[in-house]
Amino acid sequence: MIQLVLSSPFLSQDLEQALRYRQDDDLLVLMQDAVVAATAPKWYERLAGIPLYVMTEDLQARGLVGRIGMDLDMAGLIRLIAEHGSPQTWAS
C-alpha cells in the first residue's frame, strides 16, 4: 500500500500516524507541505530504511531540496498508484 502524506509534520500528526500504521512493505510518499520532512534533520532517522518518495514539484514550489527519499514526479506517482492500488491518504 502507499501511505500518502500531505500535511507538514510540524503542523499536524499525519506523518506520525502514517508511520504508526504503515506495514513493512508500504511505500511512503510525501507531497504538498509534507515534503518539508525530507529536508529536516529531525526526520532523517525516523524515515531511514523506509521506501520513501518525495514529490519533486512540491519541493521546488517551496524552494526546498530534499535530503532523503527518492524524487518523484506526478507521472511517477500515477505509476506507483497503478502498481500498488489506491493510497491511504493522510491530510489534516
Tab-separated table of N, CA, C and O in Angstrom:
chain	number	residue	atom	x	y	z
A	1	MET	N	0.843	-1.174	0.000
A	1	MET	CA	0.000	0.000	0.000
A	1	MET	C	0.892	1.243	0.000
A	1	MET	O	2.013	1.213	0.479
A	2	ILE	N	0.359	2.311	-0.506
A	2	ILE	CA	1.040	3.601	-0.496
A	2	ILE	C	0.437	4.442	0.623
A	2	ILE	O	-0.775	4.607	0.708
A	3	GLN	N	1.296	4.966	1.481
A	3	GLN	CA	0.891	5.918	2.508
A	3	GLN	C	1.238	7.305	1.956
A	3	GLN	O	2.412	7.633	1.789
A	4	LEU	N	0.232	8.089	1.653
A	4	LEU	CA	0.400	9.396	1.020
A	4	LEU	C	0.154	10.479	2.065
A	4	LEU	O	-0.957	10.611	2.579
A	5	VAL	N	1.206	11.242	2.392
A	5	VAL	CA	1.112	12.262	3.437
A	5	VAL	C	1.180	13.640	2.795
A	5	VAL	O	2.083	13.915	2.006
A	6	LEU	N	0.220	14.503	3.159
A	6	LEU	CA	0.126	15.825	2.547
A	6	LEU	C	0.461	16.986	3.481
A	6	LEU	O	0.840	18.054	3.017
A	7	SER	N	0.320	16.816	4.768
A	7	SER	CA	0.470	17.933	5.717
A	7	SER	C	1.866	17.969	6.334
A	7	SER	O	2.492	16.934	6.565
A	8	SER	N	2.304	19.169	6.653
A	8	SER	CA	3.597	19.350	7.300
A	8	SER	C	3.640	18.596	8.627
A	8	SER	O	2.702	18.692	9.423
A	9	PRO	N	4.738	17.890	8.886
A	9	PRO	CA	4.848	17.193	10.165
A	9	PRO	C	5.037	18.153	11.336
A	9	PRO	O	4.962	17.741	12.488
A	10	PHE	N	5.267	19.426	11.046
A	10	PHE	CA	5.413	20.430	12.095
A	10	PHE	C	4.082	21.079	12.461
A	10	PHE	O	3.997	21.816	13.434
A	11	LEU	N	3.044	20.787	11.657
A	11	LEU	CA	1.718	21.373	11.905
A	11	LEU	C	0.633	20.337	12.153
A	11	LEU	O	-0.490	20.691	12.505
A	12	SER	N	0.936	19.064	11.912
A	12	SER	CA	-0.068	18.015	12.107
A	12	SER	C	0.620	16.729	12.538
A	12	SER	O	1.848	16.612	12.475
A	13	GLN	N	-0.167	15.762	12.921
A	13	GLN	CA	0.329	14.445	13.314
A	13	GLN	C	0.192	13.422	12.185
A	13	GLN	O	0.360	12.226	12.411
A	14	ASP	N	-0.111	13.872	10.978
A	14	ASP	CA	-0.367	12.959	9.865
A	14	ASP	C	0.816	12.037	9.564
A	14	ASP	O	0.637	10.836	9.372
A	15	LEU	N	2.014	12.572	9.518
A	15	LEU	CA	3.178	11.738	9.236
A	15	LEU	C	3.395	10.738	10.364
A	15	LEU	O	3.672	9.563	10.120
A	16	GLU	N	3.255	11.182	11.594
A	16	GLU	CA	3.367	10.270	12.743
A	16	GLU	C	2.362	9.125	12.625
A	16	GLU	O	2.703	7.969	12.845
A	17	GLN	N	1.125	9.451	12.274
A	17	GLN	CA	0.095	8.416	12.151
A	17	GLN	C	0.398	7.467	10.998
A	17	GLN	O	0.229	6.254	11.128
A	18	ALA	N	0.844	8.005	9.880
A	18	ALA	CA	1.189	7.157	8.735
A	18	ALA	C	2.307	6.192	9.115
A	18	ALA	O	2.252	5.003	8.762
A	19	LEU	N	3.300	6.671	9.845
A	19	LEU	CA	4.397	5.804	10.267
A	19	LEU	C	3.914	4.756	11.268
A	19	LEU	O	4.369	3.611	11.249
A	20	ARG	N	3.009	5.129	12.125
A	20	ARG	CA	2.473	4.212	13.128
A	20	ARG	C	1.694	3.065	12.481
A	20	ARG	O	1.769	1.924	12.917
A	21	TYR	N	0.943	3.364	11.424
A	21	TYR	CA	0.071	2.372	10.803
A	21	TYR	C	0.655	1.663	9.589
A	21	TYR	O	0.076	0.710	9.099
A	22	ARG	N	1.797	2.126	9.087
A	22	ARG	CA	2.354	1.516	7.884
A	22	ARG	C	2.856	0.105	8.162
A	22	ARG	O	3.326	-0.201	9.249
A	23	GLN	N	2.732	-0.730	7.140
A	23	GLN	CA	3.266	-2.089	7.174
A	23	GLN	C	4.667	-2.068	6.560
A	23	GLN	O	5.043	-1.117	5.862
A	24	ASP	N	5.429	-3.103	6.781
A	24	ASP	CA	6.818	-3.149	6.303
A	24	ASP	C	6.955	-2.955	4.798
A	24	ASP	O	7.937	-2.384	4.341
A	25	ASP	N	5.971	-3.427	4.033
A	25	ASP	CA	6.081	-3.329	2.574
A	25	ASP	C	5.379	-2.100	1.997
A	25	ASP	O	5.311	-1.928	0.786
A	26	ASP	N	4.870	-1.220	2.860
A	26	ASP	CA	4.213	0.012	2.391
A	26	ASP	C	5.230	1.028	1.898
A	26	ASP	O	6.342	1.118	2.431
A	27	LEU	N	4.833	1.786	0.894
A	27	LEU	CA	5.623	2.915	0.411
A	27	LEU	C	5.101	4.175	1.078
A	27	LEU	O	3.908	4.310	1.338
A	28	LEU	N	5.988	5.116	1.318
A	28	LEU	CA	5.603	6.400	1.897
A	28	LEU	C	5.889	7.486	0.871
A	28	LEU	O	7.001	7.572	0.339
A	29	VAL	N	4.862	8.287	0.560
A	29	VAL	CA	5.016	9.388	-0.387
A	29	VAL	C	4.713	10.691	0.346
A	29	VAL	O	3.653	10.845	0.954
A	30	LEU	N	5.655	11.621	0.283
A	30	LEU	CA	5.469	12.957	0.849
A	30	LEU	C	5.157	13.910	-0.281
A	30	LEU	O	5.878	13.962	-1.279
A	31	MET	N	4.068	14.661	-0.136
A	31	MET	CA	3.723	15.665	-1.129
A	31	MET	C	3.124	16.872	-0.435
A	31	MET	O	2.909	16.851	0.784
A	32	GLN	N	2.872	17.918	-1.188
A	32	GLN	CA	2.388	19.196	-0.672
A	32	GLN	C	3.284	19.636	0.487
A	32	GLN	O	4.494	19.606	0.359
A	33	ASP	N	2.720	20.052	1.619
A	33	ASP	CA	3.547	20.562	2.723
A	33	ASP	C	4.339	19.484	3.453
A	33	ASP	O	5.269	19.795	4.194
A	34	ALA	N	3.998	18.225	3.253
A	34	ALA	CA	4.715	17.138	3.934
A	34	ALA	C	6.160	17.003	3.451
A	34	ALA	O	6.987	16.401	4.144
A	35	VAL	N	6.479	17.566	2.282
A	35	VAL	CA	7.844	17.430	1.756
A	35	VAL	C	8.886	18.060	2.674
A	35	VAL	O	10.058	17.704	2.578
A	36	VAL	N	8.485	18.942	3.561
A	36	VAL	CA	9.462	19.553	4.474
A	36	VAL	C	10.144	18.502	5.339
A	36	VAL	O	11.274	18.706	5.783
A	37	ALA	N	9.499	17.375	5.569
A	37	ALA	CA	10.112	16.305	6.362
A	37	ALA	C	11.375	15.768	5.689
A	37	ALA	O	12.299	15.319	6.373
A	38	ALA	N	11.428	15.827	4.366
A	38	ALA	CA	12.603	15.342	3.624
A	38	ALA	C	13.763	16.315	3.689
A	38	ALA	O	14.854	16.008	3.205
A	39	THR	N	13.546	17.459	4.302
A	39	THR	CA	14.598	18.471	4.416
A	39	THR	C	15.015	18.695	5.862
A	39	THR	O	15.965	19.432	6.114
A	40	ALA	N	14.323	18.080	6.801
A	40	ALA	CA	14.526	18.358	8.229
A	40	ALA	C	15.317	17.243	8.909
A	40	ALA	O	14.864	16.099	8.943
A	41	PRO	N	16.483	17.567	9.463
A	41	PRO	CA	17.286	16.552	10.153
A	41	PRO	C	16.503	15.787	11.219
A	41	PRO	O	16.766	14.609	11.442
A	42	LYS	N	15.545	16.435	11.831
A	42	LYS	CA	14.721	15.777	12.849
A	42	LYS	C	14.053	14.504	12.305
A	42	LYS	O	13.829	13.555	13.048
A	43	TRP	N	13.777	14.478	11.014
A	43	TRP	CA	13.046	13.351	10.421
A	43	TRP	C	13.941	12.327	9.737
A	43	TRP	O	13.491	11.240	9.395
A	44	TYR	N	15.226	12.637	9.518
A	44	TYR	CA	16.109	11.718	8.791
A	44	TYR	C	16.116	10.325	9.412
A	44	TYR	O	15.949	9.328	8.724
A	45	GLU	N	16.353	10.249	10.712
A	45	GLU	CA	16.443	8.956	11.386
A	45	GLU	C	15.106	8.220	11.363
A	45	GLU	O	15.052	7.015	11.152
A	46	ARG	N	14.026	8.941	11.581
A	46	ARG	CA	12.687	8.324	11.600
A	46	ARG	C	12.320	7.732	10.239
A	46	ARG	O	11.596	6.746	10.172
A	47	LEU	N	12.778	8.345	9.159
A	47	LEU	CA	12.400	7.916	7.812
A	47	LEU	C	13.426	6.986	7.171
A	47	LEU	O	13.162	6.430	6.108
A	48	ALA	N	14.570	6.815	7.812
A	48	ALA	CA	15.618	5.951	7.270
A	48	ALA	C	15.118	4.511	7.160
A	48	ALA	O	14.424	4.011	8.042
A	49	GLY	N	15.431	3.879	6.056
A	49	GLY	CA	15.073	2.487	5.856
A	49	GLY	C	13.650	2.262	5.363
A	49	GLY	O	13.247	1.132	5.135
A	50	ILE	N	12.883	3.322	5.186
A	50	ILE	CA	11.516	3.228	4.686
A	50	ILE	C	11.534	3.558	3.194
A	50	ILE	O	12.195	4.521	2.793
A	51	PRO	N	10.836	2.791	2.364
A	51	PRO	CA	10.736	3.170	0.951
A	51	PRO	C	10.019	4.522	0.850
A	51	PRO	O	8.811	4.605	1.036
A	52	LEU	N	10.788	5.574	0.626
A	52	LEU	CA	10.293	6.947	0.706
A	52	LEU	C	10.428	7.646	-0.636
A	52	LEU	O	11.486	7.618	-1.262
A	53	TYR	N	9.338	8.283	-1.052
A	53	TYR	CA	9.318	9.092	-2.272
A	53	TYR	C	8.899	10.502	-1.893
A	53	TYR	O	8.045	10.696	-1.024
A	54	VAL	N	9.495	11.484	-2.571
A	54	VAL	CA	9.211	12.889	-2.295
A	54	VAL	C	8.871	13.583	-3.614
A	54	VAL	O	9.639	13.502	-4.576
A	55	MET	N	7.724	14.248	-3.648
A	55	MET	CA	7.284	14.918	-4.870
A	55	MET	C	8.200	16.104	-5.190
A	55	MET	O	8.283	17.071	-4.441
A	56	THR	N	8.867	15.983	-6.316
A	56	THR	CA	9.827	16.991	-6.762
A	56	THR	C	9.175	18.355	-6.964
A	56	THR	O	9.728	19.381	-6.541
A	57	GLU	N	8.001	18.376	-7.599
A	57	GLU	CA	7.330	19.649	-7.860
A	57	GLU	C	7.008	20.393	-6.572
A	57	GLU	O	7.091	21.627	-6.509
A	58	ASP	N	6.648	19.653	-5.527
A	58	ASP	CA	6.314	20.299	-4.261
A	58	ASP	C	7.550	20.838	-3.564
A	58	ASP	O	7.497	21.897	-2.939
A	59	LEU	N	8.669	20.127	-3.672
A	59	LEU	CA	9.924	20.664	-3.139
A	59	LEU	C	10.291	21.953	-3.867
A	59	LEU	O	10.606	22.971	-3.237
A	60	GLN	N	10.250	21.903	-5.192
A	60	GLN	CA	10.620	23.073	-5.995
A	60	GLN	C	9.710	24.262	-5.717
A	60	GLN	O	10.180	25.393	-5.631
A	61	ALA	N	8.416	24.015	-5.583
A	61	ALA	CA	7.466	25.101	-5.336
A	61	ALA	C	7.756	25.808	-4.014
A	61	ALA	O	7.426	26.981	-3.858
A	62	ARG	N	8.379	25.100	-3.086
A	62	ARG	CA	8.679	25.669	-1.776
A	62	ARG	C	10.140	26.111	-1.663
A	62	ARG	O	10.585	26.535	-0.608
A	63	GLY	N	10.891	25.972	-2.756
A	63	GLY	CA	12.298	26.367	-2.757
A	63	GLY	C	13.157	25.469	-1.879
A	63	GLY	O	14.158	25.918	-1.330
A	64	LEU	N	12.779	24.186	-1.762
A	64	LEU	CA	13.489	23.254	-0.896
A	64	LEU	C	14.254	22.217	-1.707
A	64	LEU	O	13.935	21.968	-2.865
A	65	VAL	N	15.222	21.596	-1.054
A	65	VAL	CA	15.972	20.495	-1.645
A	65	VAL	C	15.856	19.315	-0.694
A	65	VAL	O	16.223	19.428	0.485
A	66	GLY	N	15.338	18.202	-1.181
A	66	GLY	CA	15.194	17.019	-0.351
A	66	GLY	C	16.540	16.408	-0.012
A	66	GLY	O	17.439	16.380	-0.845
A	67	ARG	N	16.679	15.941	1.195
A	67	ARG	CA	17.926	15.315	1.644
A	67	ARG	C	17.795	13.795	1.738
A	67	ARG	O	18.798	13.107	1.814
A	68	ILE	N	16.564	13.313	1.788
A	68	ILE	CA	16.318	11.879	1.864
A	68	ILE	C	15.182	11.525	0.918
A	68	ILE	O	14.424	12.396	0.498
A	69	GLY	N	15.065	10.265	0.604
A	69	GLY	CA	13.981	9.809	-0.256
A	69	GLY	C	14.341	9.898	-1.727
A	69	GLY	O	15.357	10.479	-2.115
A	70	MET	N	13.483	9.292	-2.529
A	70	MET	CA	13.657	9.283	-3.979
A	70	MET	C	12.753	10.340	-4.601
A	70	MET	O	11.607	10.501	-4.178
A	71	ASP	N	13.282	11.060	-5.570
A	71	ASP	CA	12.488	12.069	-6.270
A	71	ASP	C	11.342	11.401	-7.019
A	71	ASP	O	11.502	10.315	-7.577
A	72	LEU	N	10.199	12.078	-7.025
A	72	LEU	CA	9.016	11.542	-7.681
A	72	LEU	C	8.265	12.691	-8.348
A	72	LEU	O	8.043	13.729	-7.727
A	73	ASP	N	7.895	12.502	-9.612
A	73	ASP	CA	7.052	13.486	-10.293
A	73	ASP	C	5.639	12.917	-10.387
A	73	ASP	O	5.375	11.790	-9.963
A	74	MET	N	4.719	13.699	-10.944
A	74	MET	CA	3.312	13.275	-10.994
A	74	MET	C	3.138	12.001	-11.819
A	74	MET	O	2.375	11.102	-11.445
A	75	ALA	N	3.860	11.894	-12.924
A	75	ALA	CA	3.773	10.676	-13.738
A	75	ALA	C	4.245	9.462	-12.934
A	75	ALA	O	3.658	8.381	-13.011
A	76	GLY	N	5.284	9.646	-12.144
A	76	GLY	CA	5.772	8.563	-11.301
A	76	GLY	C	4.775	8.179	-10.223
A	76	GLY	O	4.606	6.991	-9.915
A	77	LEU	N	4.098	9.164	-9.648
A	77	LEU	CA	3.075	8.883	-8.645
A	77	LEU	C	1.935	8.076	-9.262
A	77	LEU	O	1.456	7.102	-8.668
A	78	ILE	N	1.538	8.448	-10.455
A	78	ILE	CA	0.468	7.713	-11.147
A	78	ILE	C	0.896	6.271	-11.398
A	78	ILE	O	0.108	5.337	-11.205
A	79	ARG	N	2.167	6.070	-11.782
A	79	ARG	CA	2.670	4.704	-11.982
A	79	ARG	C	2.641	3.905	-10.672
A	79	ARG	O	2.242	2.741	-10.660
A	80	LEU	N	3.066	4.534	-9.589
A	80	LEU	CA	3.045	3.843	-8.291
A	80	LEU	C	1.626	3.439	-7.907
A	80	LEU	O	1.397	2.320	-7.429
A	81	ILE	N	0.675	4.344	-8.109
A	81	ILE	CA	-0.720	4.042	-7.771
A	81	ILE	C	-1.246	2.923	-8.664
A	81	ILE	O	-1.954	2.030	-8.189
A	82	ALA	N	-0.886	2.940	-9.937
A	82	ALA	CA	-1.317	1.871	-10.844
A	82	ALA	C	-0.746	0.521	-10.413
A	82	ALA	O	-1.419	-0.504	-10.502
A	83	GLU	N	0.471	0.519	-9.895
A	83	GLU	CA	1.117	-0.721	-9.467
A	83	GLU	C	0.636	-1.206	-8.102
A	83	GLU	O	0.500	-2.407	-7.886
A	84	HIS	N	0.395	-0.276	-7.174
A	84	HIS	CA	0.127	-0.635	-5.778
A	84	HIS	C	-1.315	-0.413	-5.342
A	84	HIS	O	-1.677	-0.777	-4.223
A	85	GLY	N	-2.119	0.213	-6.166
A	85	GLY	CA	-3.513	0.471	-5.795
A	85	GLY	C	-3.700	1.809	-5.113
A	85	GLY	O	-2.751	2.546	-4.883
A	86	SER	N	-4.931	2.100	-4.781
A	86	SER	CA	-5.289	3.380	-4.174
A	86	SER	C	-4.520	3.606	-2.869
A	86	SER	O	-4.420	2.707	-2.045
A	87	PRO	N	-4.010	4.818	-2.689
A	87	PRO	CA	-3.237	5.092	-1.478
A	87	PRO	C	-4.123	5.386	-0.270
A	87	PRO	O	-5.290	5.772	-0.412
A	88	GLN	N	-3.528	5.197	0.897
A	88	GLN	CA	-4.109	5.698	2.148
A	88	GLN	C	-3.627	7.135	2.242
A	88	GLN	O	-2.417	7.370	2.269
A	89	THR	N	-4.531	8.090	2.266
A	89	THR	CA	-4.140	9.497	2.282
A	89	THR	C	-4.279	10.064	3.689
A	89	THR	O	-5.302	9.884	4.343
A	90	TRP	N	-3.212	10.756	4.109
A	90	TRP	CA	-3.179	11.410	5.412
A	90	TRP	C	-3.111	12.915	5.173
A	90	TRP	O	-2.119	13.415	4.667
A	91	ALA	N	-4.197	13.612	5.503
A	91	ALA	CA	-4.253	15.074	5.293
A	91	ALA	C	-5.158	15.682	6.345
A	91	ALA	O	-6.308	15.283	6.475
A	92	SER	N	-4.623	16.626	7.065
A	92	SER	CA	-5.433	17.309	8.084
A	92	SER	C	-6.272	18.385	7.466
A	92	SER	O	-5.949	18.999	6.514
